[in-house]
Short mmCIF file of C-alpha atoms and ligand atoms in Angstrom, two decimals:
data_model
loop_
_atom_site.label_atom_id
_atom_site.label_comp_id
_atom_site.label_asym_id
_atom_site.label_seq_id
_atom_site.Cartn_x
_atom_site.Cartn_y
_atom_site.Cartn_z
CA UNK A 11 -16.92 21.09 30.28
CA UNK A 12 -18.69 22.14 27.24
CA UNK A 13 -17.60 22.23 23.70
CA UNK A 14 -17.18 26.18 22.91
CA UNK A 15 -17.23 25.67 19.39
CA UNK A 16 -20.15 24.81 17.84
CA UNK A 17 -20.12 21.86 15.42
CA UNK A 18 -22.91 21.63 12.42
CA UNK A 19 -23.50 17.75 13.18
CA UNK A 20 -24.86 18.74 16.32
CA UNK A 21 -27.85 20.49 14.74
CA UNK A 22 -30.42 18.24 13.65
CA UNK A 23 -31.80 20.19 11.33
CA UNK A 24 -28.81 20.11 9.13
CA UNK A 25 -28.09 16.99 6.69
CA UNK A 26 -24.91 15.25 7.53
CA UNK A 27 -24.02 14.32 4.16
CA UNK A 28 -24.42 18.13 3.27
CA UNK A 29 -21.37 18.66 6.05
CA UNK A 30 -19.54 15.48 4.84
CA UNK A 31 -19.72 17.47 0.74
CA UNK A 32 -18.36 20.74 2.18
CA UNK A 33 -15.73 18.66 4.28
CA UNK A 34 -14.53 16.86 1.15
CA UNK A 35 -14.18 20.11 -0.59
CA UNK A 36 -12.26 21.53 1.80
CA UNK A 37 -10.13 18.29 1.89
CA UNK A 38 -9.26 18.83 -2.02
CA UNK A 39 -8.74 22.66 -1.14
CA UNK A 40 -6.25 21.74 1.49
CA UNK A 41 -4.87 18.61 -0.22
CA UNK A 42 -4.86 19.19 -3.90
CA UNK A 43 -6.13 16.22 -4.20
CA UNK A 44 -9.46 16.06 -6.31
CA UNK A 45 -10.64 12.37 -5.46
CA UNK A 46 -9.15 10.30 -3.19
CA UNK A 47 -9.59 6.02 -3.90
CA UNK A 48 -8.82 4.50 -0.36
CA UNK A 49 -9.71 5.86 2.92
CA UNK A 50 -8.06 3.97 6.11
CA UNK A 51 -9.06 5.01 9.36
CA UNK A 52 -5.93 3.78 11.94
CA UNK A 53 -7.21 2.90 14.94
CA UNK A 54 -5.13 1.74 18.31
CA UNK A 55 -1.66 -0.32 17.24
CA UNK A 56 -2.46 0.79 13.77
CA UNK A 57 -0.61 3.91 12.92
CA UNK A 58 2.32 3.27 11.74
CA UNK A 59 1.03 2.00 8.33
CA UNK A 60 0.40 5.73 7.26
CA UNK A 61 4.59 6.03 7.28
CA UNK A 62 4.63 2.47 5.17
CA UNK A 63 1.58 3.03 2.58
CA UNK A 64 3.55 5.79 0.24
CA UNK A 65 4.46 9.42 0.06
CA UNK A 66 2.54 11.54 2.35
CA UNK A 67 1.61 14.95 0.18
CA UNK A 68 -0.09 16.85 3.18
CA UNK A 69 -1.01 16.17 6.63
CA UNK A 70 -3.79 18.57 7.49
CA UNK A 71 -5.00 18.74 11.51
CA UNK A 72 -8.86 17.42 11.11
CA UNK A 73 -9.89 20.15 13.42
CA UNK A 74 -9.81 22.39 10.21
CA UNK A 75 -12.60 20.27 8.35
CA UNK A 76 -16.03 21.09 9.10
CA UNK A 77 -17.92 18.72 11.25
CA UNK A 78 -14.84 16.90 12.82
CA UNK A 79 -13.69 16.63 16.36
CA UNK A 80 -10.49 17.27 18.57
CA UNK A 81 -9.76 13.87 19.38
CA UNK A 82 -10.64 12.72 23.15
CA UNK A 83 -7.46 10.84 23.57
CA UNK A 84 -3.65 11.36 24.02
CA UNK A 85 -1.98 9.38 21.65
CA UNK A 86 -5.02 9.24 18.97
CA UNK A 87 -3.53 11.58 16.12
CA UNK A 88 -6.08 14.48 15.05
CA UNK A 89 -4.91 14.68 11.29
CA UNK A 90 -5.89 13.51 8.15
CA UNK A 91 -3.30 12.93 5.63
CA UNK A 92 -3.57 12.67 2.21
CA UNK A 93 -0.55 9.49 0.69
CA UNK A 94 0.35 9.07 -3.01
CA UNK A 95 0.51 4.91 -3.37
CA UNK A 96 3.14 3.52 -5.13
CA UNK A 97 0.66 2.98 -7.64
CA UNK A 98 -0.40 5.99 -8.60
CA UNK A 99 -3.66 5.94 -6.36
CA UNK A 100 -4.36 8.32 -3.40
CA UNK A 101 -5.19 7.53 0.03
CA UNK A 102 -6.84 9.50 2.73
CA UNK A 103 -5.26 7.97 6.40
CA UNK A 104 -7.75 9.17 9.13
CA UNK A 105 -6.11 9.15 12.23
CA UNK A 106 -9.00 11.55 14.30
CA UNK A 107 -11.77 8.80 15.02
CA UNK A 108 -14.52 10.07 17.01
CA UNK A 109 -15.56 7.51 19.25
CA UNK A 110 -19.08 7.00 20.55
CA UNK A 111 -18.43 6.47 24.14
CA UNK A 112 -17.30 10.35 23.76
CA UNK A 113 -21.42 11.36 23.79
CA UNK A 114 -21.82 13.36 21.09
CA UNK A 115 -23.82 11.07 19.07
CA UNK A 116 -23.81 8.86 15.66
CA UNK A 117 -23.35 11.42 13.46
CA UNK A 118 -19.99 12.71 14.73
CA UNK A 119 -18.77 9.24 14.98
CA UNK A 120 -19.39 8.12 10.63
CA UNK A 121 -18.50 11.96 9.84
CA UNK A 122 -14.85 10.79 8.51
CA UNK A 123 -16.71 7.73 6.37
CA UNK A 124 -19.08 10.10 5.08
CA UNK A 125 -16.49 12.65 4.59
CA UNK A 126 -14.13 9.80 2.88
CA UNK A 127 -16.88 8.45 0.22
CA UNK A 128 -17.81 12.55 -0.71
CA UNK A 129 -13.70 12.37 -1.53
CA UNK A 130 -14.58 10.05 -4.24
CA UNK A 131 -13.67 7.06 -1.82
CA UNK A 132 -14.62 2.98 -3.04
CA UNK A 133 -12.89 1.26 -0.73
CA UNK A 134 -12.78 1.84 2.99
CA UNK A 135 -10.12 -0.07 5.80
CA UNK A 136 -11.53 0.25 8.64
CA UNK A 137 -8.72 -0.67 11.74
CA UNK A 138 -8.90 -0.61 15.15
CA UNK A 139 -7.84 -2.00 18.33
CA UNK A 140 -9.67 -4.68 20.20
CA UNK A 141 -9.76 -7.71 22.68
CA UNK A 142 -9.88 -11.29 21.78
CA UNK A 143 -12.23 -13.63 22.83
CA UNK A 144 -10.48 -16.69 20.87
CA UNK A 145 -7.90 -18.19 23.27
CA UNK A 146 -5.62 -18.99 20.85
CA UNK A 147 -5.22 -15.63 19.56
CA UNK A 148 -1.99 -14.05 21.68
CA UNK A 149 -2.09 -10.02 21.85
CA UNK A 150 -0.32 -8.54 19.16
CA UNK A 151 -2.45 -10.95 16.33
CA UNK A 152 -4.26 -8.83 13.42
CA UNK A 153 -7.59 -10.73 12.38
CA UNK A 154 -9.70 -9.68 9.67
CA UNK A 155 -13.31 -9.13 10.67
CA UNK A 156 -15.87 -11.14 9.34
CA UNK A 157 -18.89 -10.03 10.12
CA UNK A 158 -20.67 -7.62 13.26
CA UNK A 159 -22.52 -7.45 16.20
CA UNK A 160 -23.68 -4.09 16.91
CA UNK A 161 -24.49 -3.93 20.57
CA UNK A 162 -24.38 -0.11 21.00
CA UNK A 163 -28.60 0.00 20.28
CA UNK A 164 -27.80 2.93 17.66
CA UNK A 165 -27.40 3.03 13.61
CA UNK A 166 -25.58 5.92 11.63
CA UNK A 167 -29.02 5.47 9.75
CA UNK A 168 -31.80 7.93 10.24
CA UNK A 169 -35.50 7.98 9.41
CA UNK A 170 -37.22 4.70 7.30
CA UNK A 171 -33.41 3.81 5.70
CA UNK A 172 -33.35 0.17 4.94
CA UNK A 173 -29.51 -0.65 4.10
CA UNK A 174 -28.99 -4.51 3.16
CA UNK A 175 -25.81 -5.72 5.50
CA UNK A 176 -24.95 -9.06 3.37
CA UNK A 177 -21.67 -9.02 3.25
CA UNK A 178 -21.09 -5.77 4.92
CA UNK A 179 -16.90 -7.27 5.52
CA UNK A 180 -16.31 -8.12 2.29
CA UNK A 181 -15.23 -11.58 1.30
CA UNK A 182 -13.08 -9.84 -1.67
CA UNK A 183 -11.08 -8.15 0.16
CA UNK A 184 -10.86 -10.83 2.52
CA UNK A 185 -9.93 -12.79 0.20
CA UNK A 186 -7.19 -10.40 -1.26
CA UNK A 187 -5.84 -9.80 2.02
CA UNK A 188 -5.49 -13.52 3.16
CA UNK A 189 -3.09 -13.73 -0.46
CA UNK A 190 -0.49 -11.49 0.90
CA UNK A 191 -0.97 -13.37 4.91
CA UNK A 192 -2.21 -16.91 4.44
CA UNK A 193 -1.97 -17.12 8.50
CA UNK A 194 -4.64 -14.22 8.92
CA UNK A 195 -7.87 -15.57 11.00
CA UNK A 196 -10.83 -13.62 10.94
CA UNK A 197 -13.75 -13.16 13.21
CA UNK A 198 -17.19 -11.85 14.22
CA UNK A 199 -16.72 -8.25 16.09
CA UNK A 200 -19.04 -6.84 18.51
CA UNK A 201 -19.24 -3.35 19.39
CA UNK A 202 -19.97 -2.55 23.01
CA UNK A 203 -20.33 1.35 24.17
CA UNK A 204 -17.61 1.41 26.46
CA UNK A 205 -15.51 2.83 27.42
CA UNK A 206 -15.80 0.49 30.29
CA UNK A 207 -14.03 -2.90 29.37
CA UNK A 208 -16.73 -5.64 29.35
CA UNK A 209 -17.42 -8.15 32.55
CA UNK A 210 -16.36 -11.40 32.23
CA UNK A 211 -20.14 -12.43 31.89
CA UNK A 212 -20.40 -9.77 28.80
CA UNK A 213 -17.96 -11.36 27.21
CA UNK A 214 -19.35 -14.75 28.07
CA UNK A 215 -22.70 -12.92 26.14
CA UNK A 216 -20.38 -11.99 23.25
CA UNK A 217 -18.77 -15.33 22.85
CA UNK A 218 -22.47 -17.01 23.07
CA UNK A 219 -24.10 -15.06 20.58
CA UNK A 220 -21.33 -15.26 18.01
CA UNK A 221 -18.67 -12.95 18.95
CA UNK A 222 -15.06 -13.31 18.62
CA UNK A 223 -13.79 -9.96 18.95
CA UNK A 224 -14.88 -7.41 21.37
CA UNK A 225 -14.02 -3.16 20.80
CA UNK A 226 -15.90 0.17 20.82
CA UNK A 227 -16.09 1.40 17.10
CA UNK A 228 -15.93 0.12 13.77
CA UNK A 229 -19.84 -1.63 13.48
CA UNK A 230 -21.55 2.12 12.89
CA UNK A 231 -18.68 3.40 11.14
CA UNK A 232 -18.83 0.23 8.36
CA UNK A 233 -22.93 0.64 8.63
CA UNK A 234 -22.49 4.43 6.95
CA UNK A 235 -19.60 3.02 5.25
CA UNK A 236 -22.07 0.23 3.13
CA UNK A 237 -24.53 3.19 2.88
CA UNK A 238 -22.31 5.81 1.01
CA UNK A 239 -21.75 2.28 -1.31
CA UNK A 240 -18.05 1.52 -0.48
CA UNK A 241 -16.46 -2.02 -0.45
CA UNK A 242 -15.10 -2.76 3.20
CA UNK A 243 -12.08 -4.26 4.98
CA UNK A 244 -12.31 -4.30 8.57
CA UNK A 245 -8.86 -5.61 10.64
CA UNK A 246 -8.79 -5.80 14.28
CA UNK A 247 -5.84 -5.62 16.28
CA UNK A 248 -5.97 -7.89 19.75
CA UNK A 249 -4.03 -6.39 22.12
CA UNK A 250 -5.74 -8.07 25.03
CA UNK A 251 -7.50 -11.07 25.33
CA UNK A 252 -11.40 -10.56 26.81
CA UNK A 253 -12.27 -9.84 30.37
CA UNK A 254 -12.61 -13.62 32.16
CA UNK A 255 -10.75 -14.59 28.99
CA UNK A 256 -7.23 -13.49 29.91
CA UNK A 257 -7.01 -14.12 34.08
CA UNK A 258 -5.44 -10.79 34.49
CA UNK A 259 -7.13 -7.25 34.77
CA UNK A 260 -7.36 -5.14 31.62
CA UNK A 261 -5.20 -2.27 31.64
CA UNK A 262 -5.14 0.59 28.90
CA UNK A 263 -1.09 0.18 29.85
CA UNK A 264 -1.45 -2.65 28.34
CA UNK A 265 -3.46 -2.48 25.70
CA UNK A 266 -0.89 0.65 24.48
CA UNK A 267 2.04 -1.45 25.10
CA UNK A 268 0.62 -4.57 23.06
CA UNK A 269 0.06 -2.03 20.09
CA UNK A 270 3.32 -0.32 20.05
CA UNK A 271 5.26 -3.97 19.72
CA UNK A 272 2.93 -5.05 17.13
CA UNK A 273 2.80 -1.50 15.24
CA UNK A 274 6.40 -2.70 12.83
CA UNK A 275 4.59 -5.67 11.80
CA UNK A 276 0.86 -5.17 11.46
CA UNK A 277 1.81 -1.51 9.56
CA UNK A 278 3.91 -3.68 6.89
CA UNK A 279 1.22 -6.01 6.08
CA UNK A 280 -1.78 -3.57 6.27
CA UNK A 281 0.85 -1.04 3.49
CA UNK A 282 1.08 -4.80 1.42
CA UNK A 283 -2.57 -5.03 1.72
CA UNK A 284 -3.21 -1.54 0.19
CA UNK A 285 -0.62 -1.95 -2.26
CA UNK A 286 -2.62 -5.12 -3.68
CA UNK A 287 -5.72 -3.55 -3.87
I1 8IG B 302 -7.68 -2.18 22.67
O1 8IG B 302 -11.25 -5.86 25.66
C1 8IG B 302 -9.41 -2.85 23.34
N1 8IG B 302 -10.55 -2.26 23.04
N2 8IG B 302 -14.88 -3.41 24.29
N3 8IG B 302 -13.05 -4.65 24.99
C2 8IG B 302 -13.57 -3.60 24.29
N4 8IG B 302 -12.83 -2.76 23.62
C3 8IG B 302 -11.49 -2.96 23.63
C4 8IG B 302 -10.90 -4.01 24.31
C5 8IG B 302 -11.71 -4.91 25.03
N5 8IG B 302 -9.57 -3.92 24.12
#
């Protein structure tokens, strides 16, 4: 199976943040909305904060922005939508992640970051759904990630770009977010390729090299994030615990069902979070 329709990513010769300028302009064509503040991409578990955040003003299917994807998955929503905050400030809720197990390489996958800081974006949320490597964390617990551990062997960067990663989670909005849950723990992520599930001795890897959270996006996504200059907030979902960690076999079943009984919950506190910000 081949793609049929050609996408301008894929053409090295073109700059990505050129697409990611034309994509934002035909976001505010489509939207009305000049600038947007917030992004949020929603990953697994996560979606039902777009209904919770504010008013959606238009919902626009992301396969009519230049340089984005059809999503892979059944069940990951291909839109962007464009929410009026209760506070007067707009959000852009990007429910078409492209992941990079798909293939198509790094640029595809940060297209929606770049795309949200040409939209006039500062702060990105950055969500997703993930397995635990902390016993104590039960599926269905949001943690806020700390810090990263890219594992995939591939940056969003290109050429001699030196980005500084200090406080690439940061401890702000950390902070900000821990006000409205006191009971949120936080953690060290590590993206893995996938879309395999790790082996028990992977995660045994992860957990010995710092690891507390194991998933397949997010790290090159916040890397292009920190480059386009926005402040991040990266939440994790667990919906399983590790491989070796939980005694059971991983199942996507699983994994779907764990996000659709947390979805009530984790949607009101991530629209609280926003709302504070
Ligand atoms: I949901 O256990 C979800 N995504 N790598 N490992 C990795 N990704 C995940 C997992 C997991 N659970």
């Amino acid at each position: 199976m081949s793609d049929t329709i050609t996408n301008p990513l894929d053409d090295l010769a073109t700059d990505p943040f050129e697409v990611a300028r034309q994509a934002a302009e035909q976001l505010a064509e489509k939207t009305g909305v000049t600038k947007h503040d917030i992004a949020l991409t929603l990953g697994s578990g996560w979606g039902k904060a777009a209904d919770l955040i504010g008013e959606t003003t238009a919902t626009i299917p992301a396969t009519e922005i230049i340089g984005f994807s059809a999503p892979a998955l059944a069940g990951h929503v291909g839109t962007l939508r464009s929410i009026l905050l209760p506070n007067g400030k707009r959000a852009l809720v990007i429910g078409a992640r492209t992941h990079y197990y798909e293939g198509h390489g790094v640029r595809r996958v940060v297209h929606s970051v770049r795309t949200a800081a040409a939209a006039g974006v500062e702060t990105m949320i950055l969500t997703n759904g993930a397995g635990g490597i902390k016993e104590t964390w039960k599926p269905g617990t949001p943690v806020l990630i700390s810090d990263h551990i890219n594992l995939t062997a591939d940056s969003p960067l290109e050429g001699a770009t030196f980005i500084d990663l200090t406080d690439l989670y940061s401890a702000r909005l950390r902070g900000i977010a821990k006000q409205i849950d006191p009971s949120l723990d936080e953690g060290v992520y590590t993206q893995f390729r996938g879309p395999h599930y790790e082996t028990p001795a992977e995660v045994q890897m992860a957990k010995t090299i710092g690891g507390h959270i194991v998933g397949m996006s997010t790290a090159l996504e916040a890397i292009a994030a920190r480059q386009a200059g926005m402040e991040i907030l990266g939440m994790s979902l667990i919906t399983n615990l590790a491989a070796g960690i939980q005694k059971t076999p991983l199942s996507h079943q699983e994994v779907i069902e764990a996000g659709r009984e947390a979805e009530s919950v984790i949607g009101a506190l991530l629209a609280k979070i926003v709302g504070a910000l």
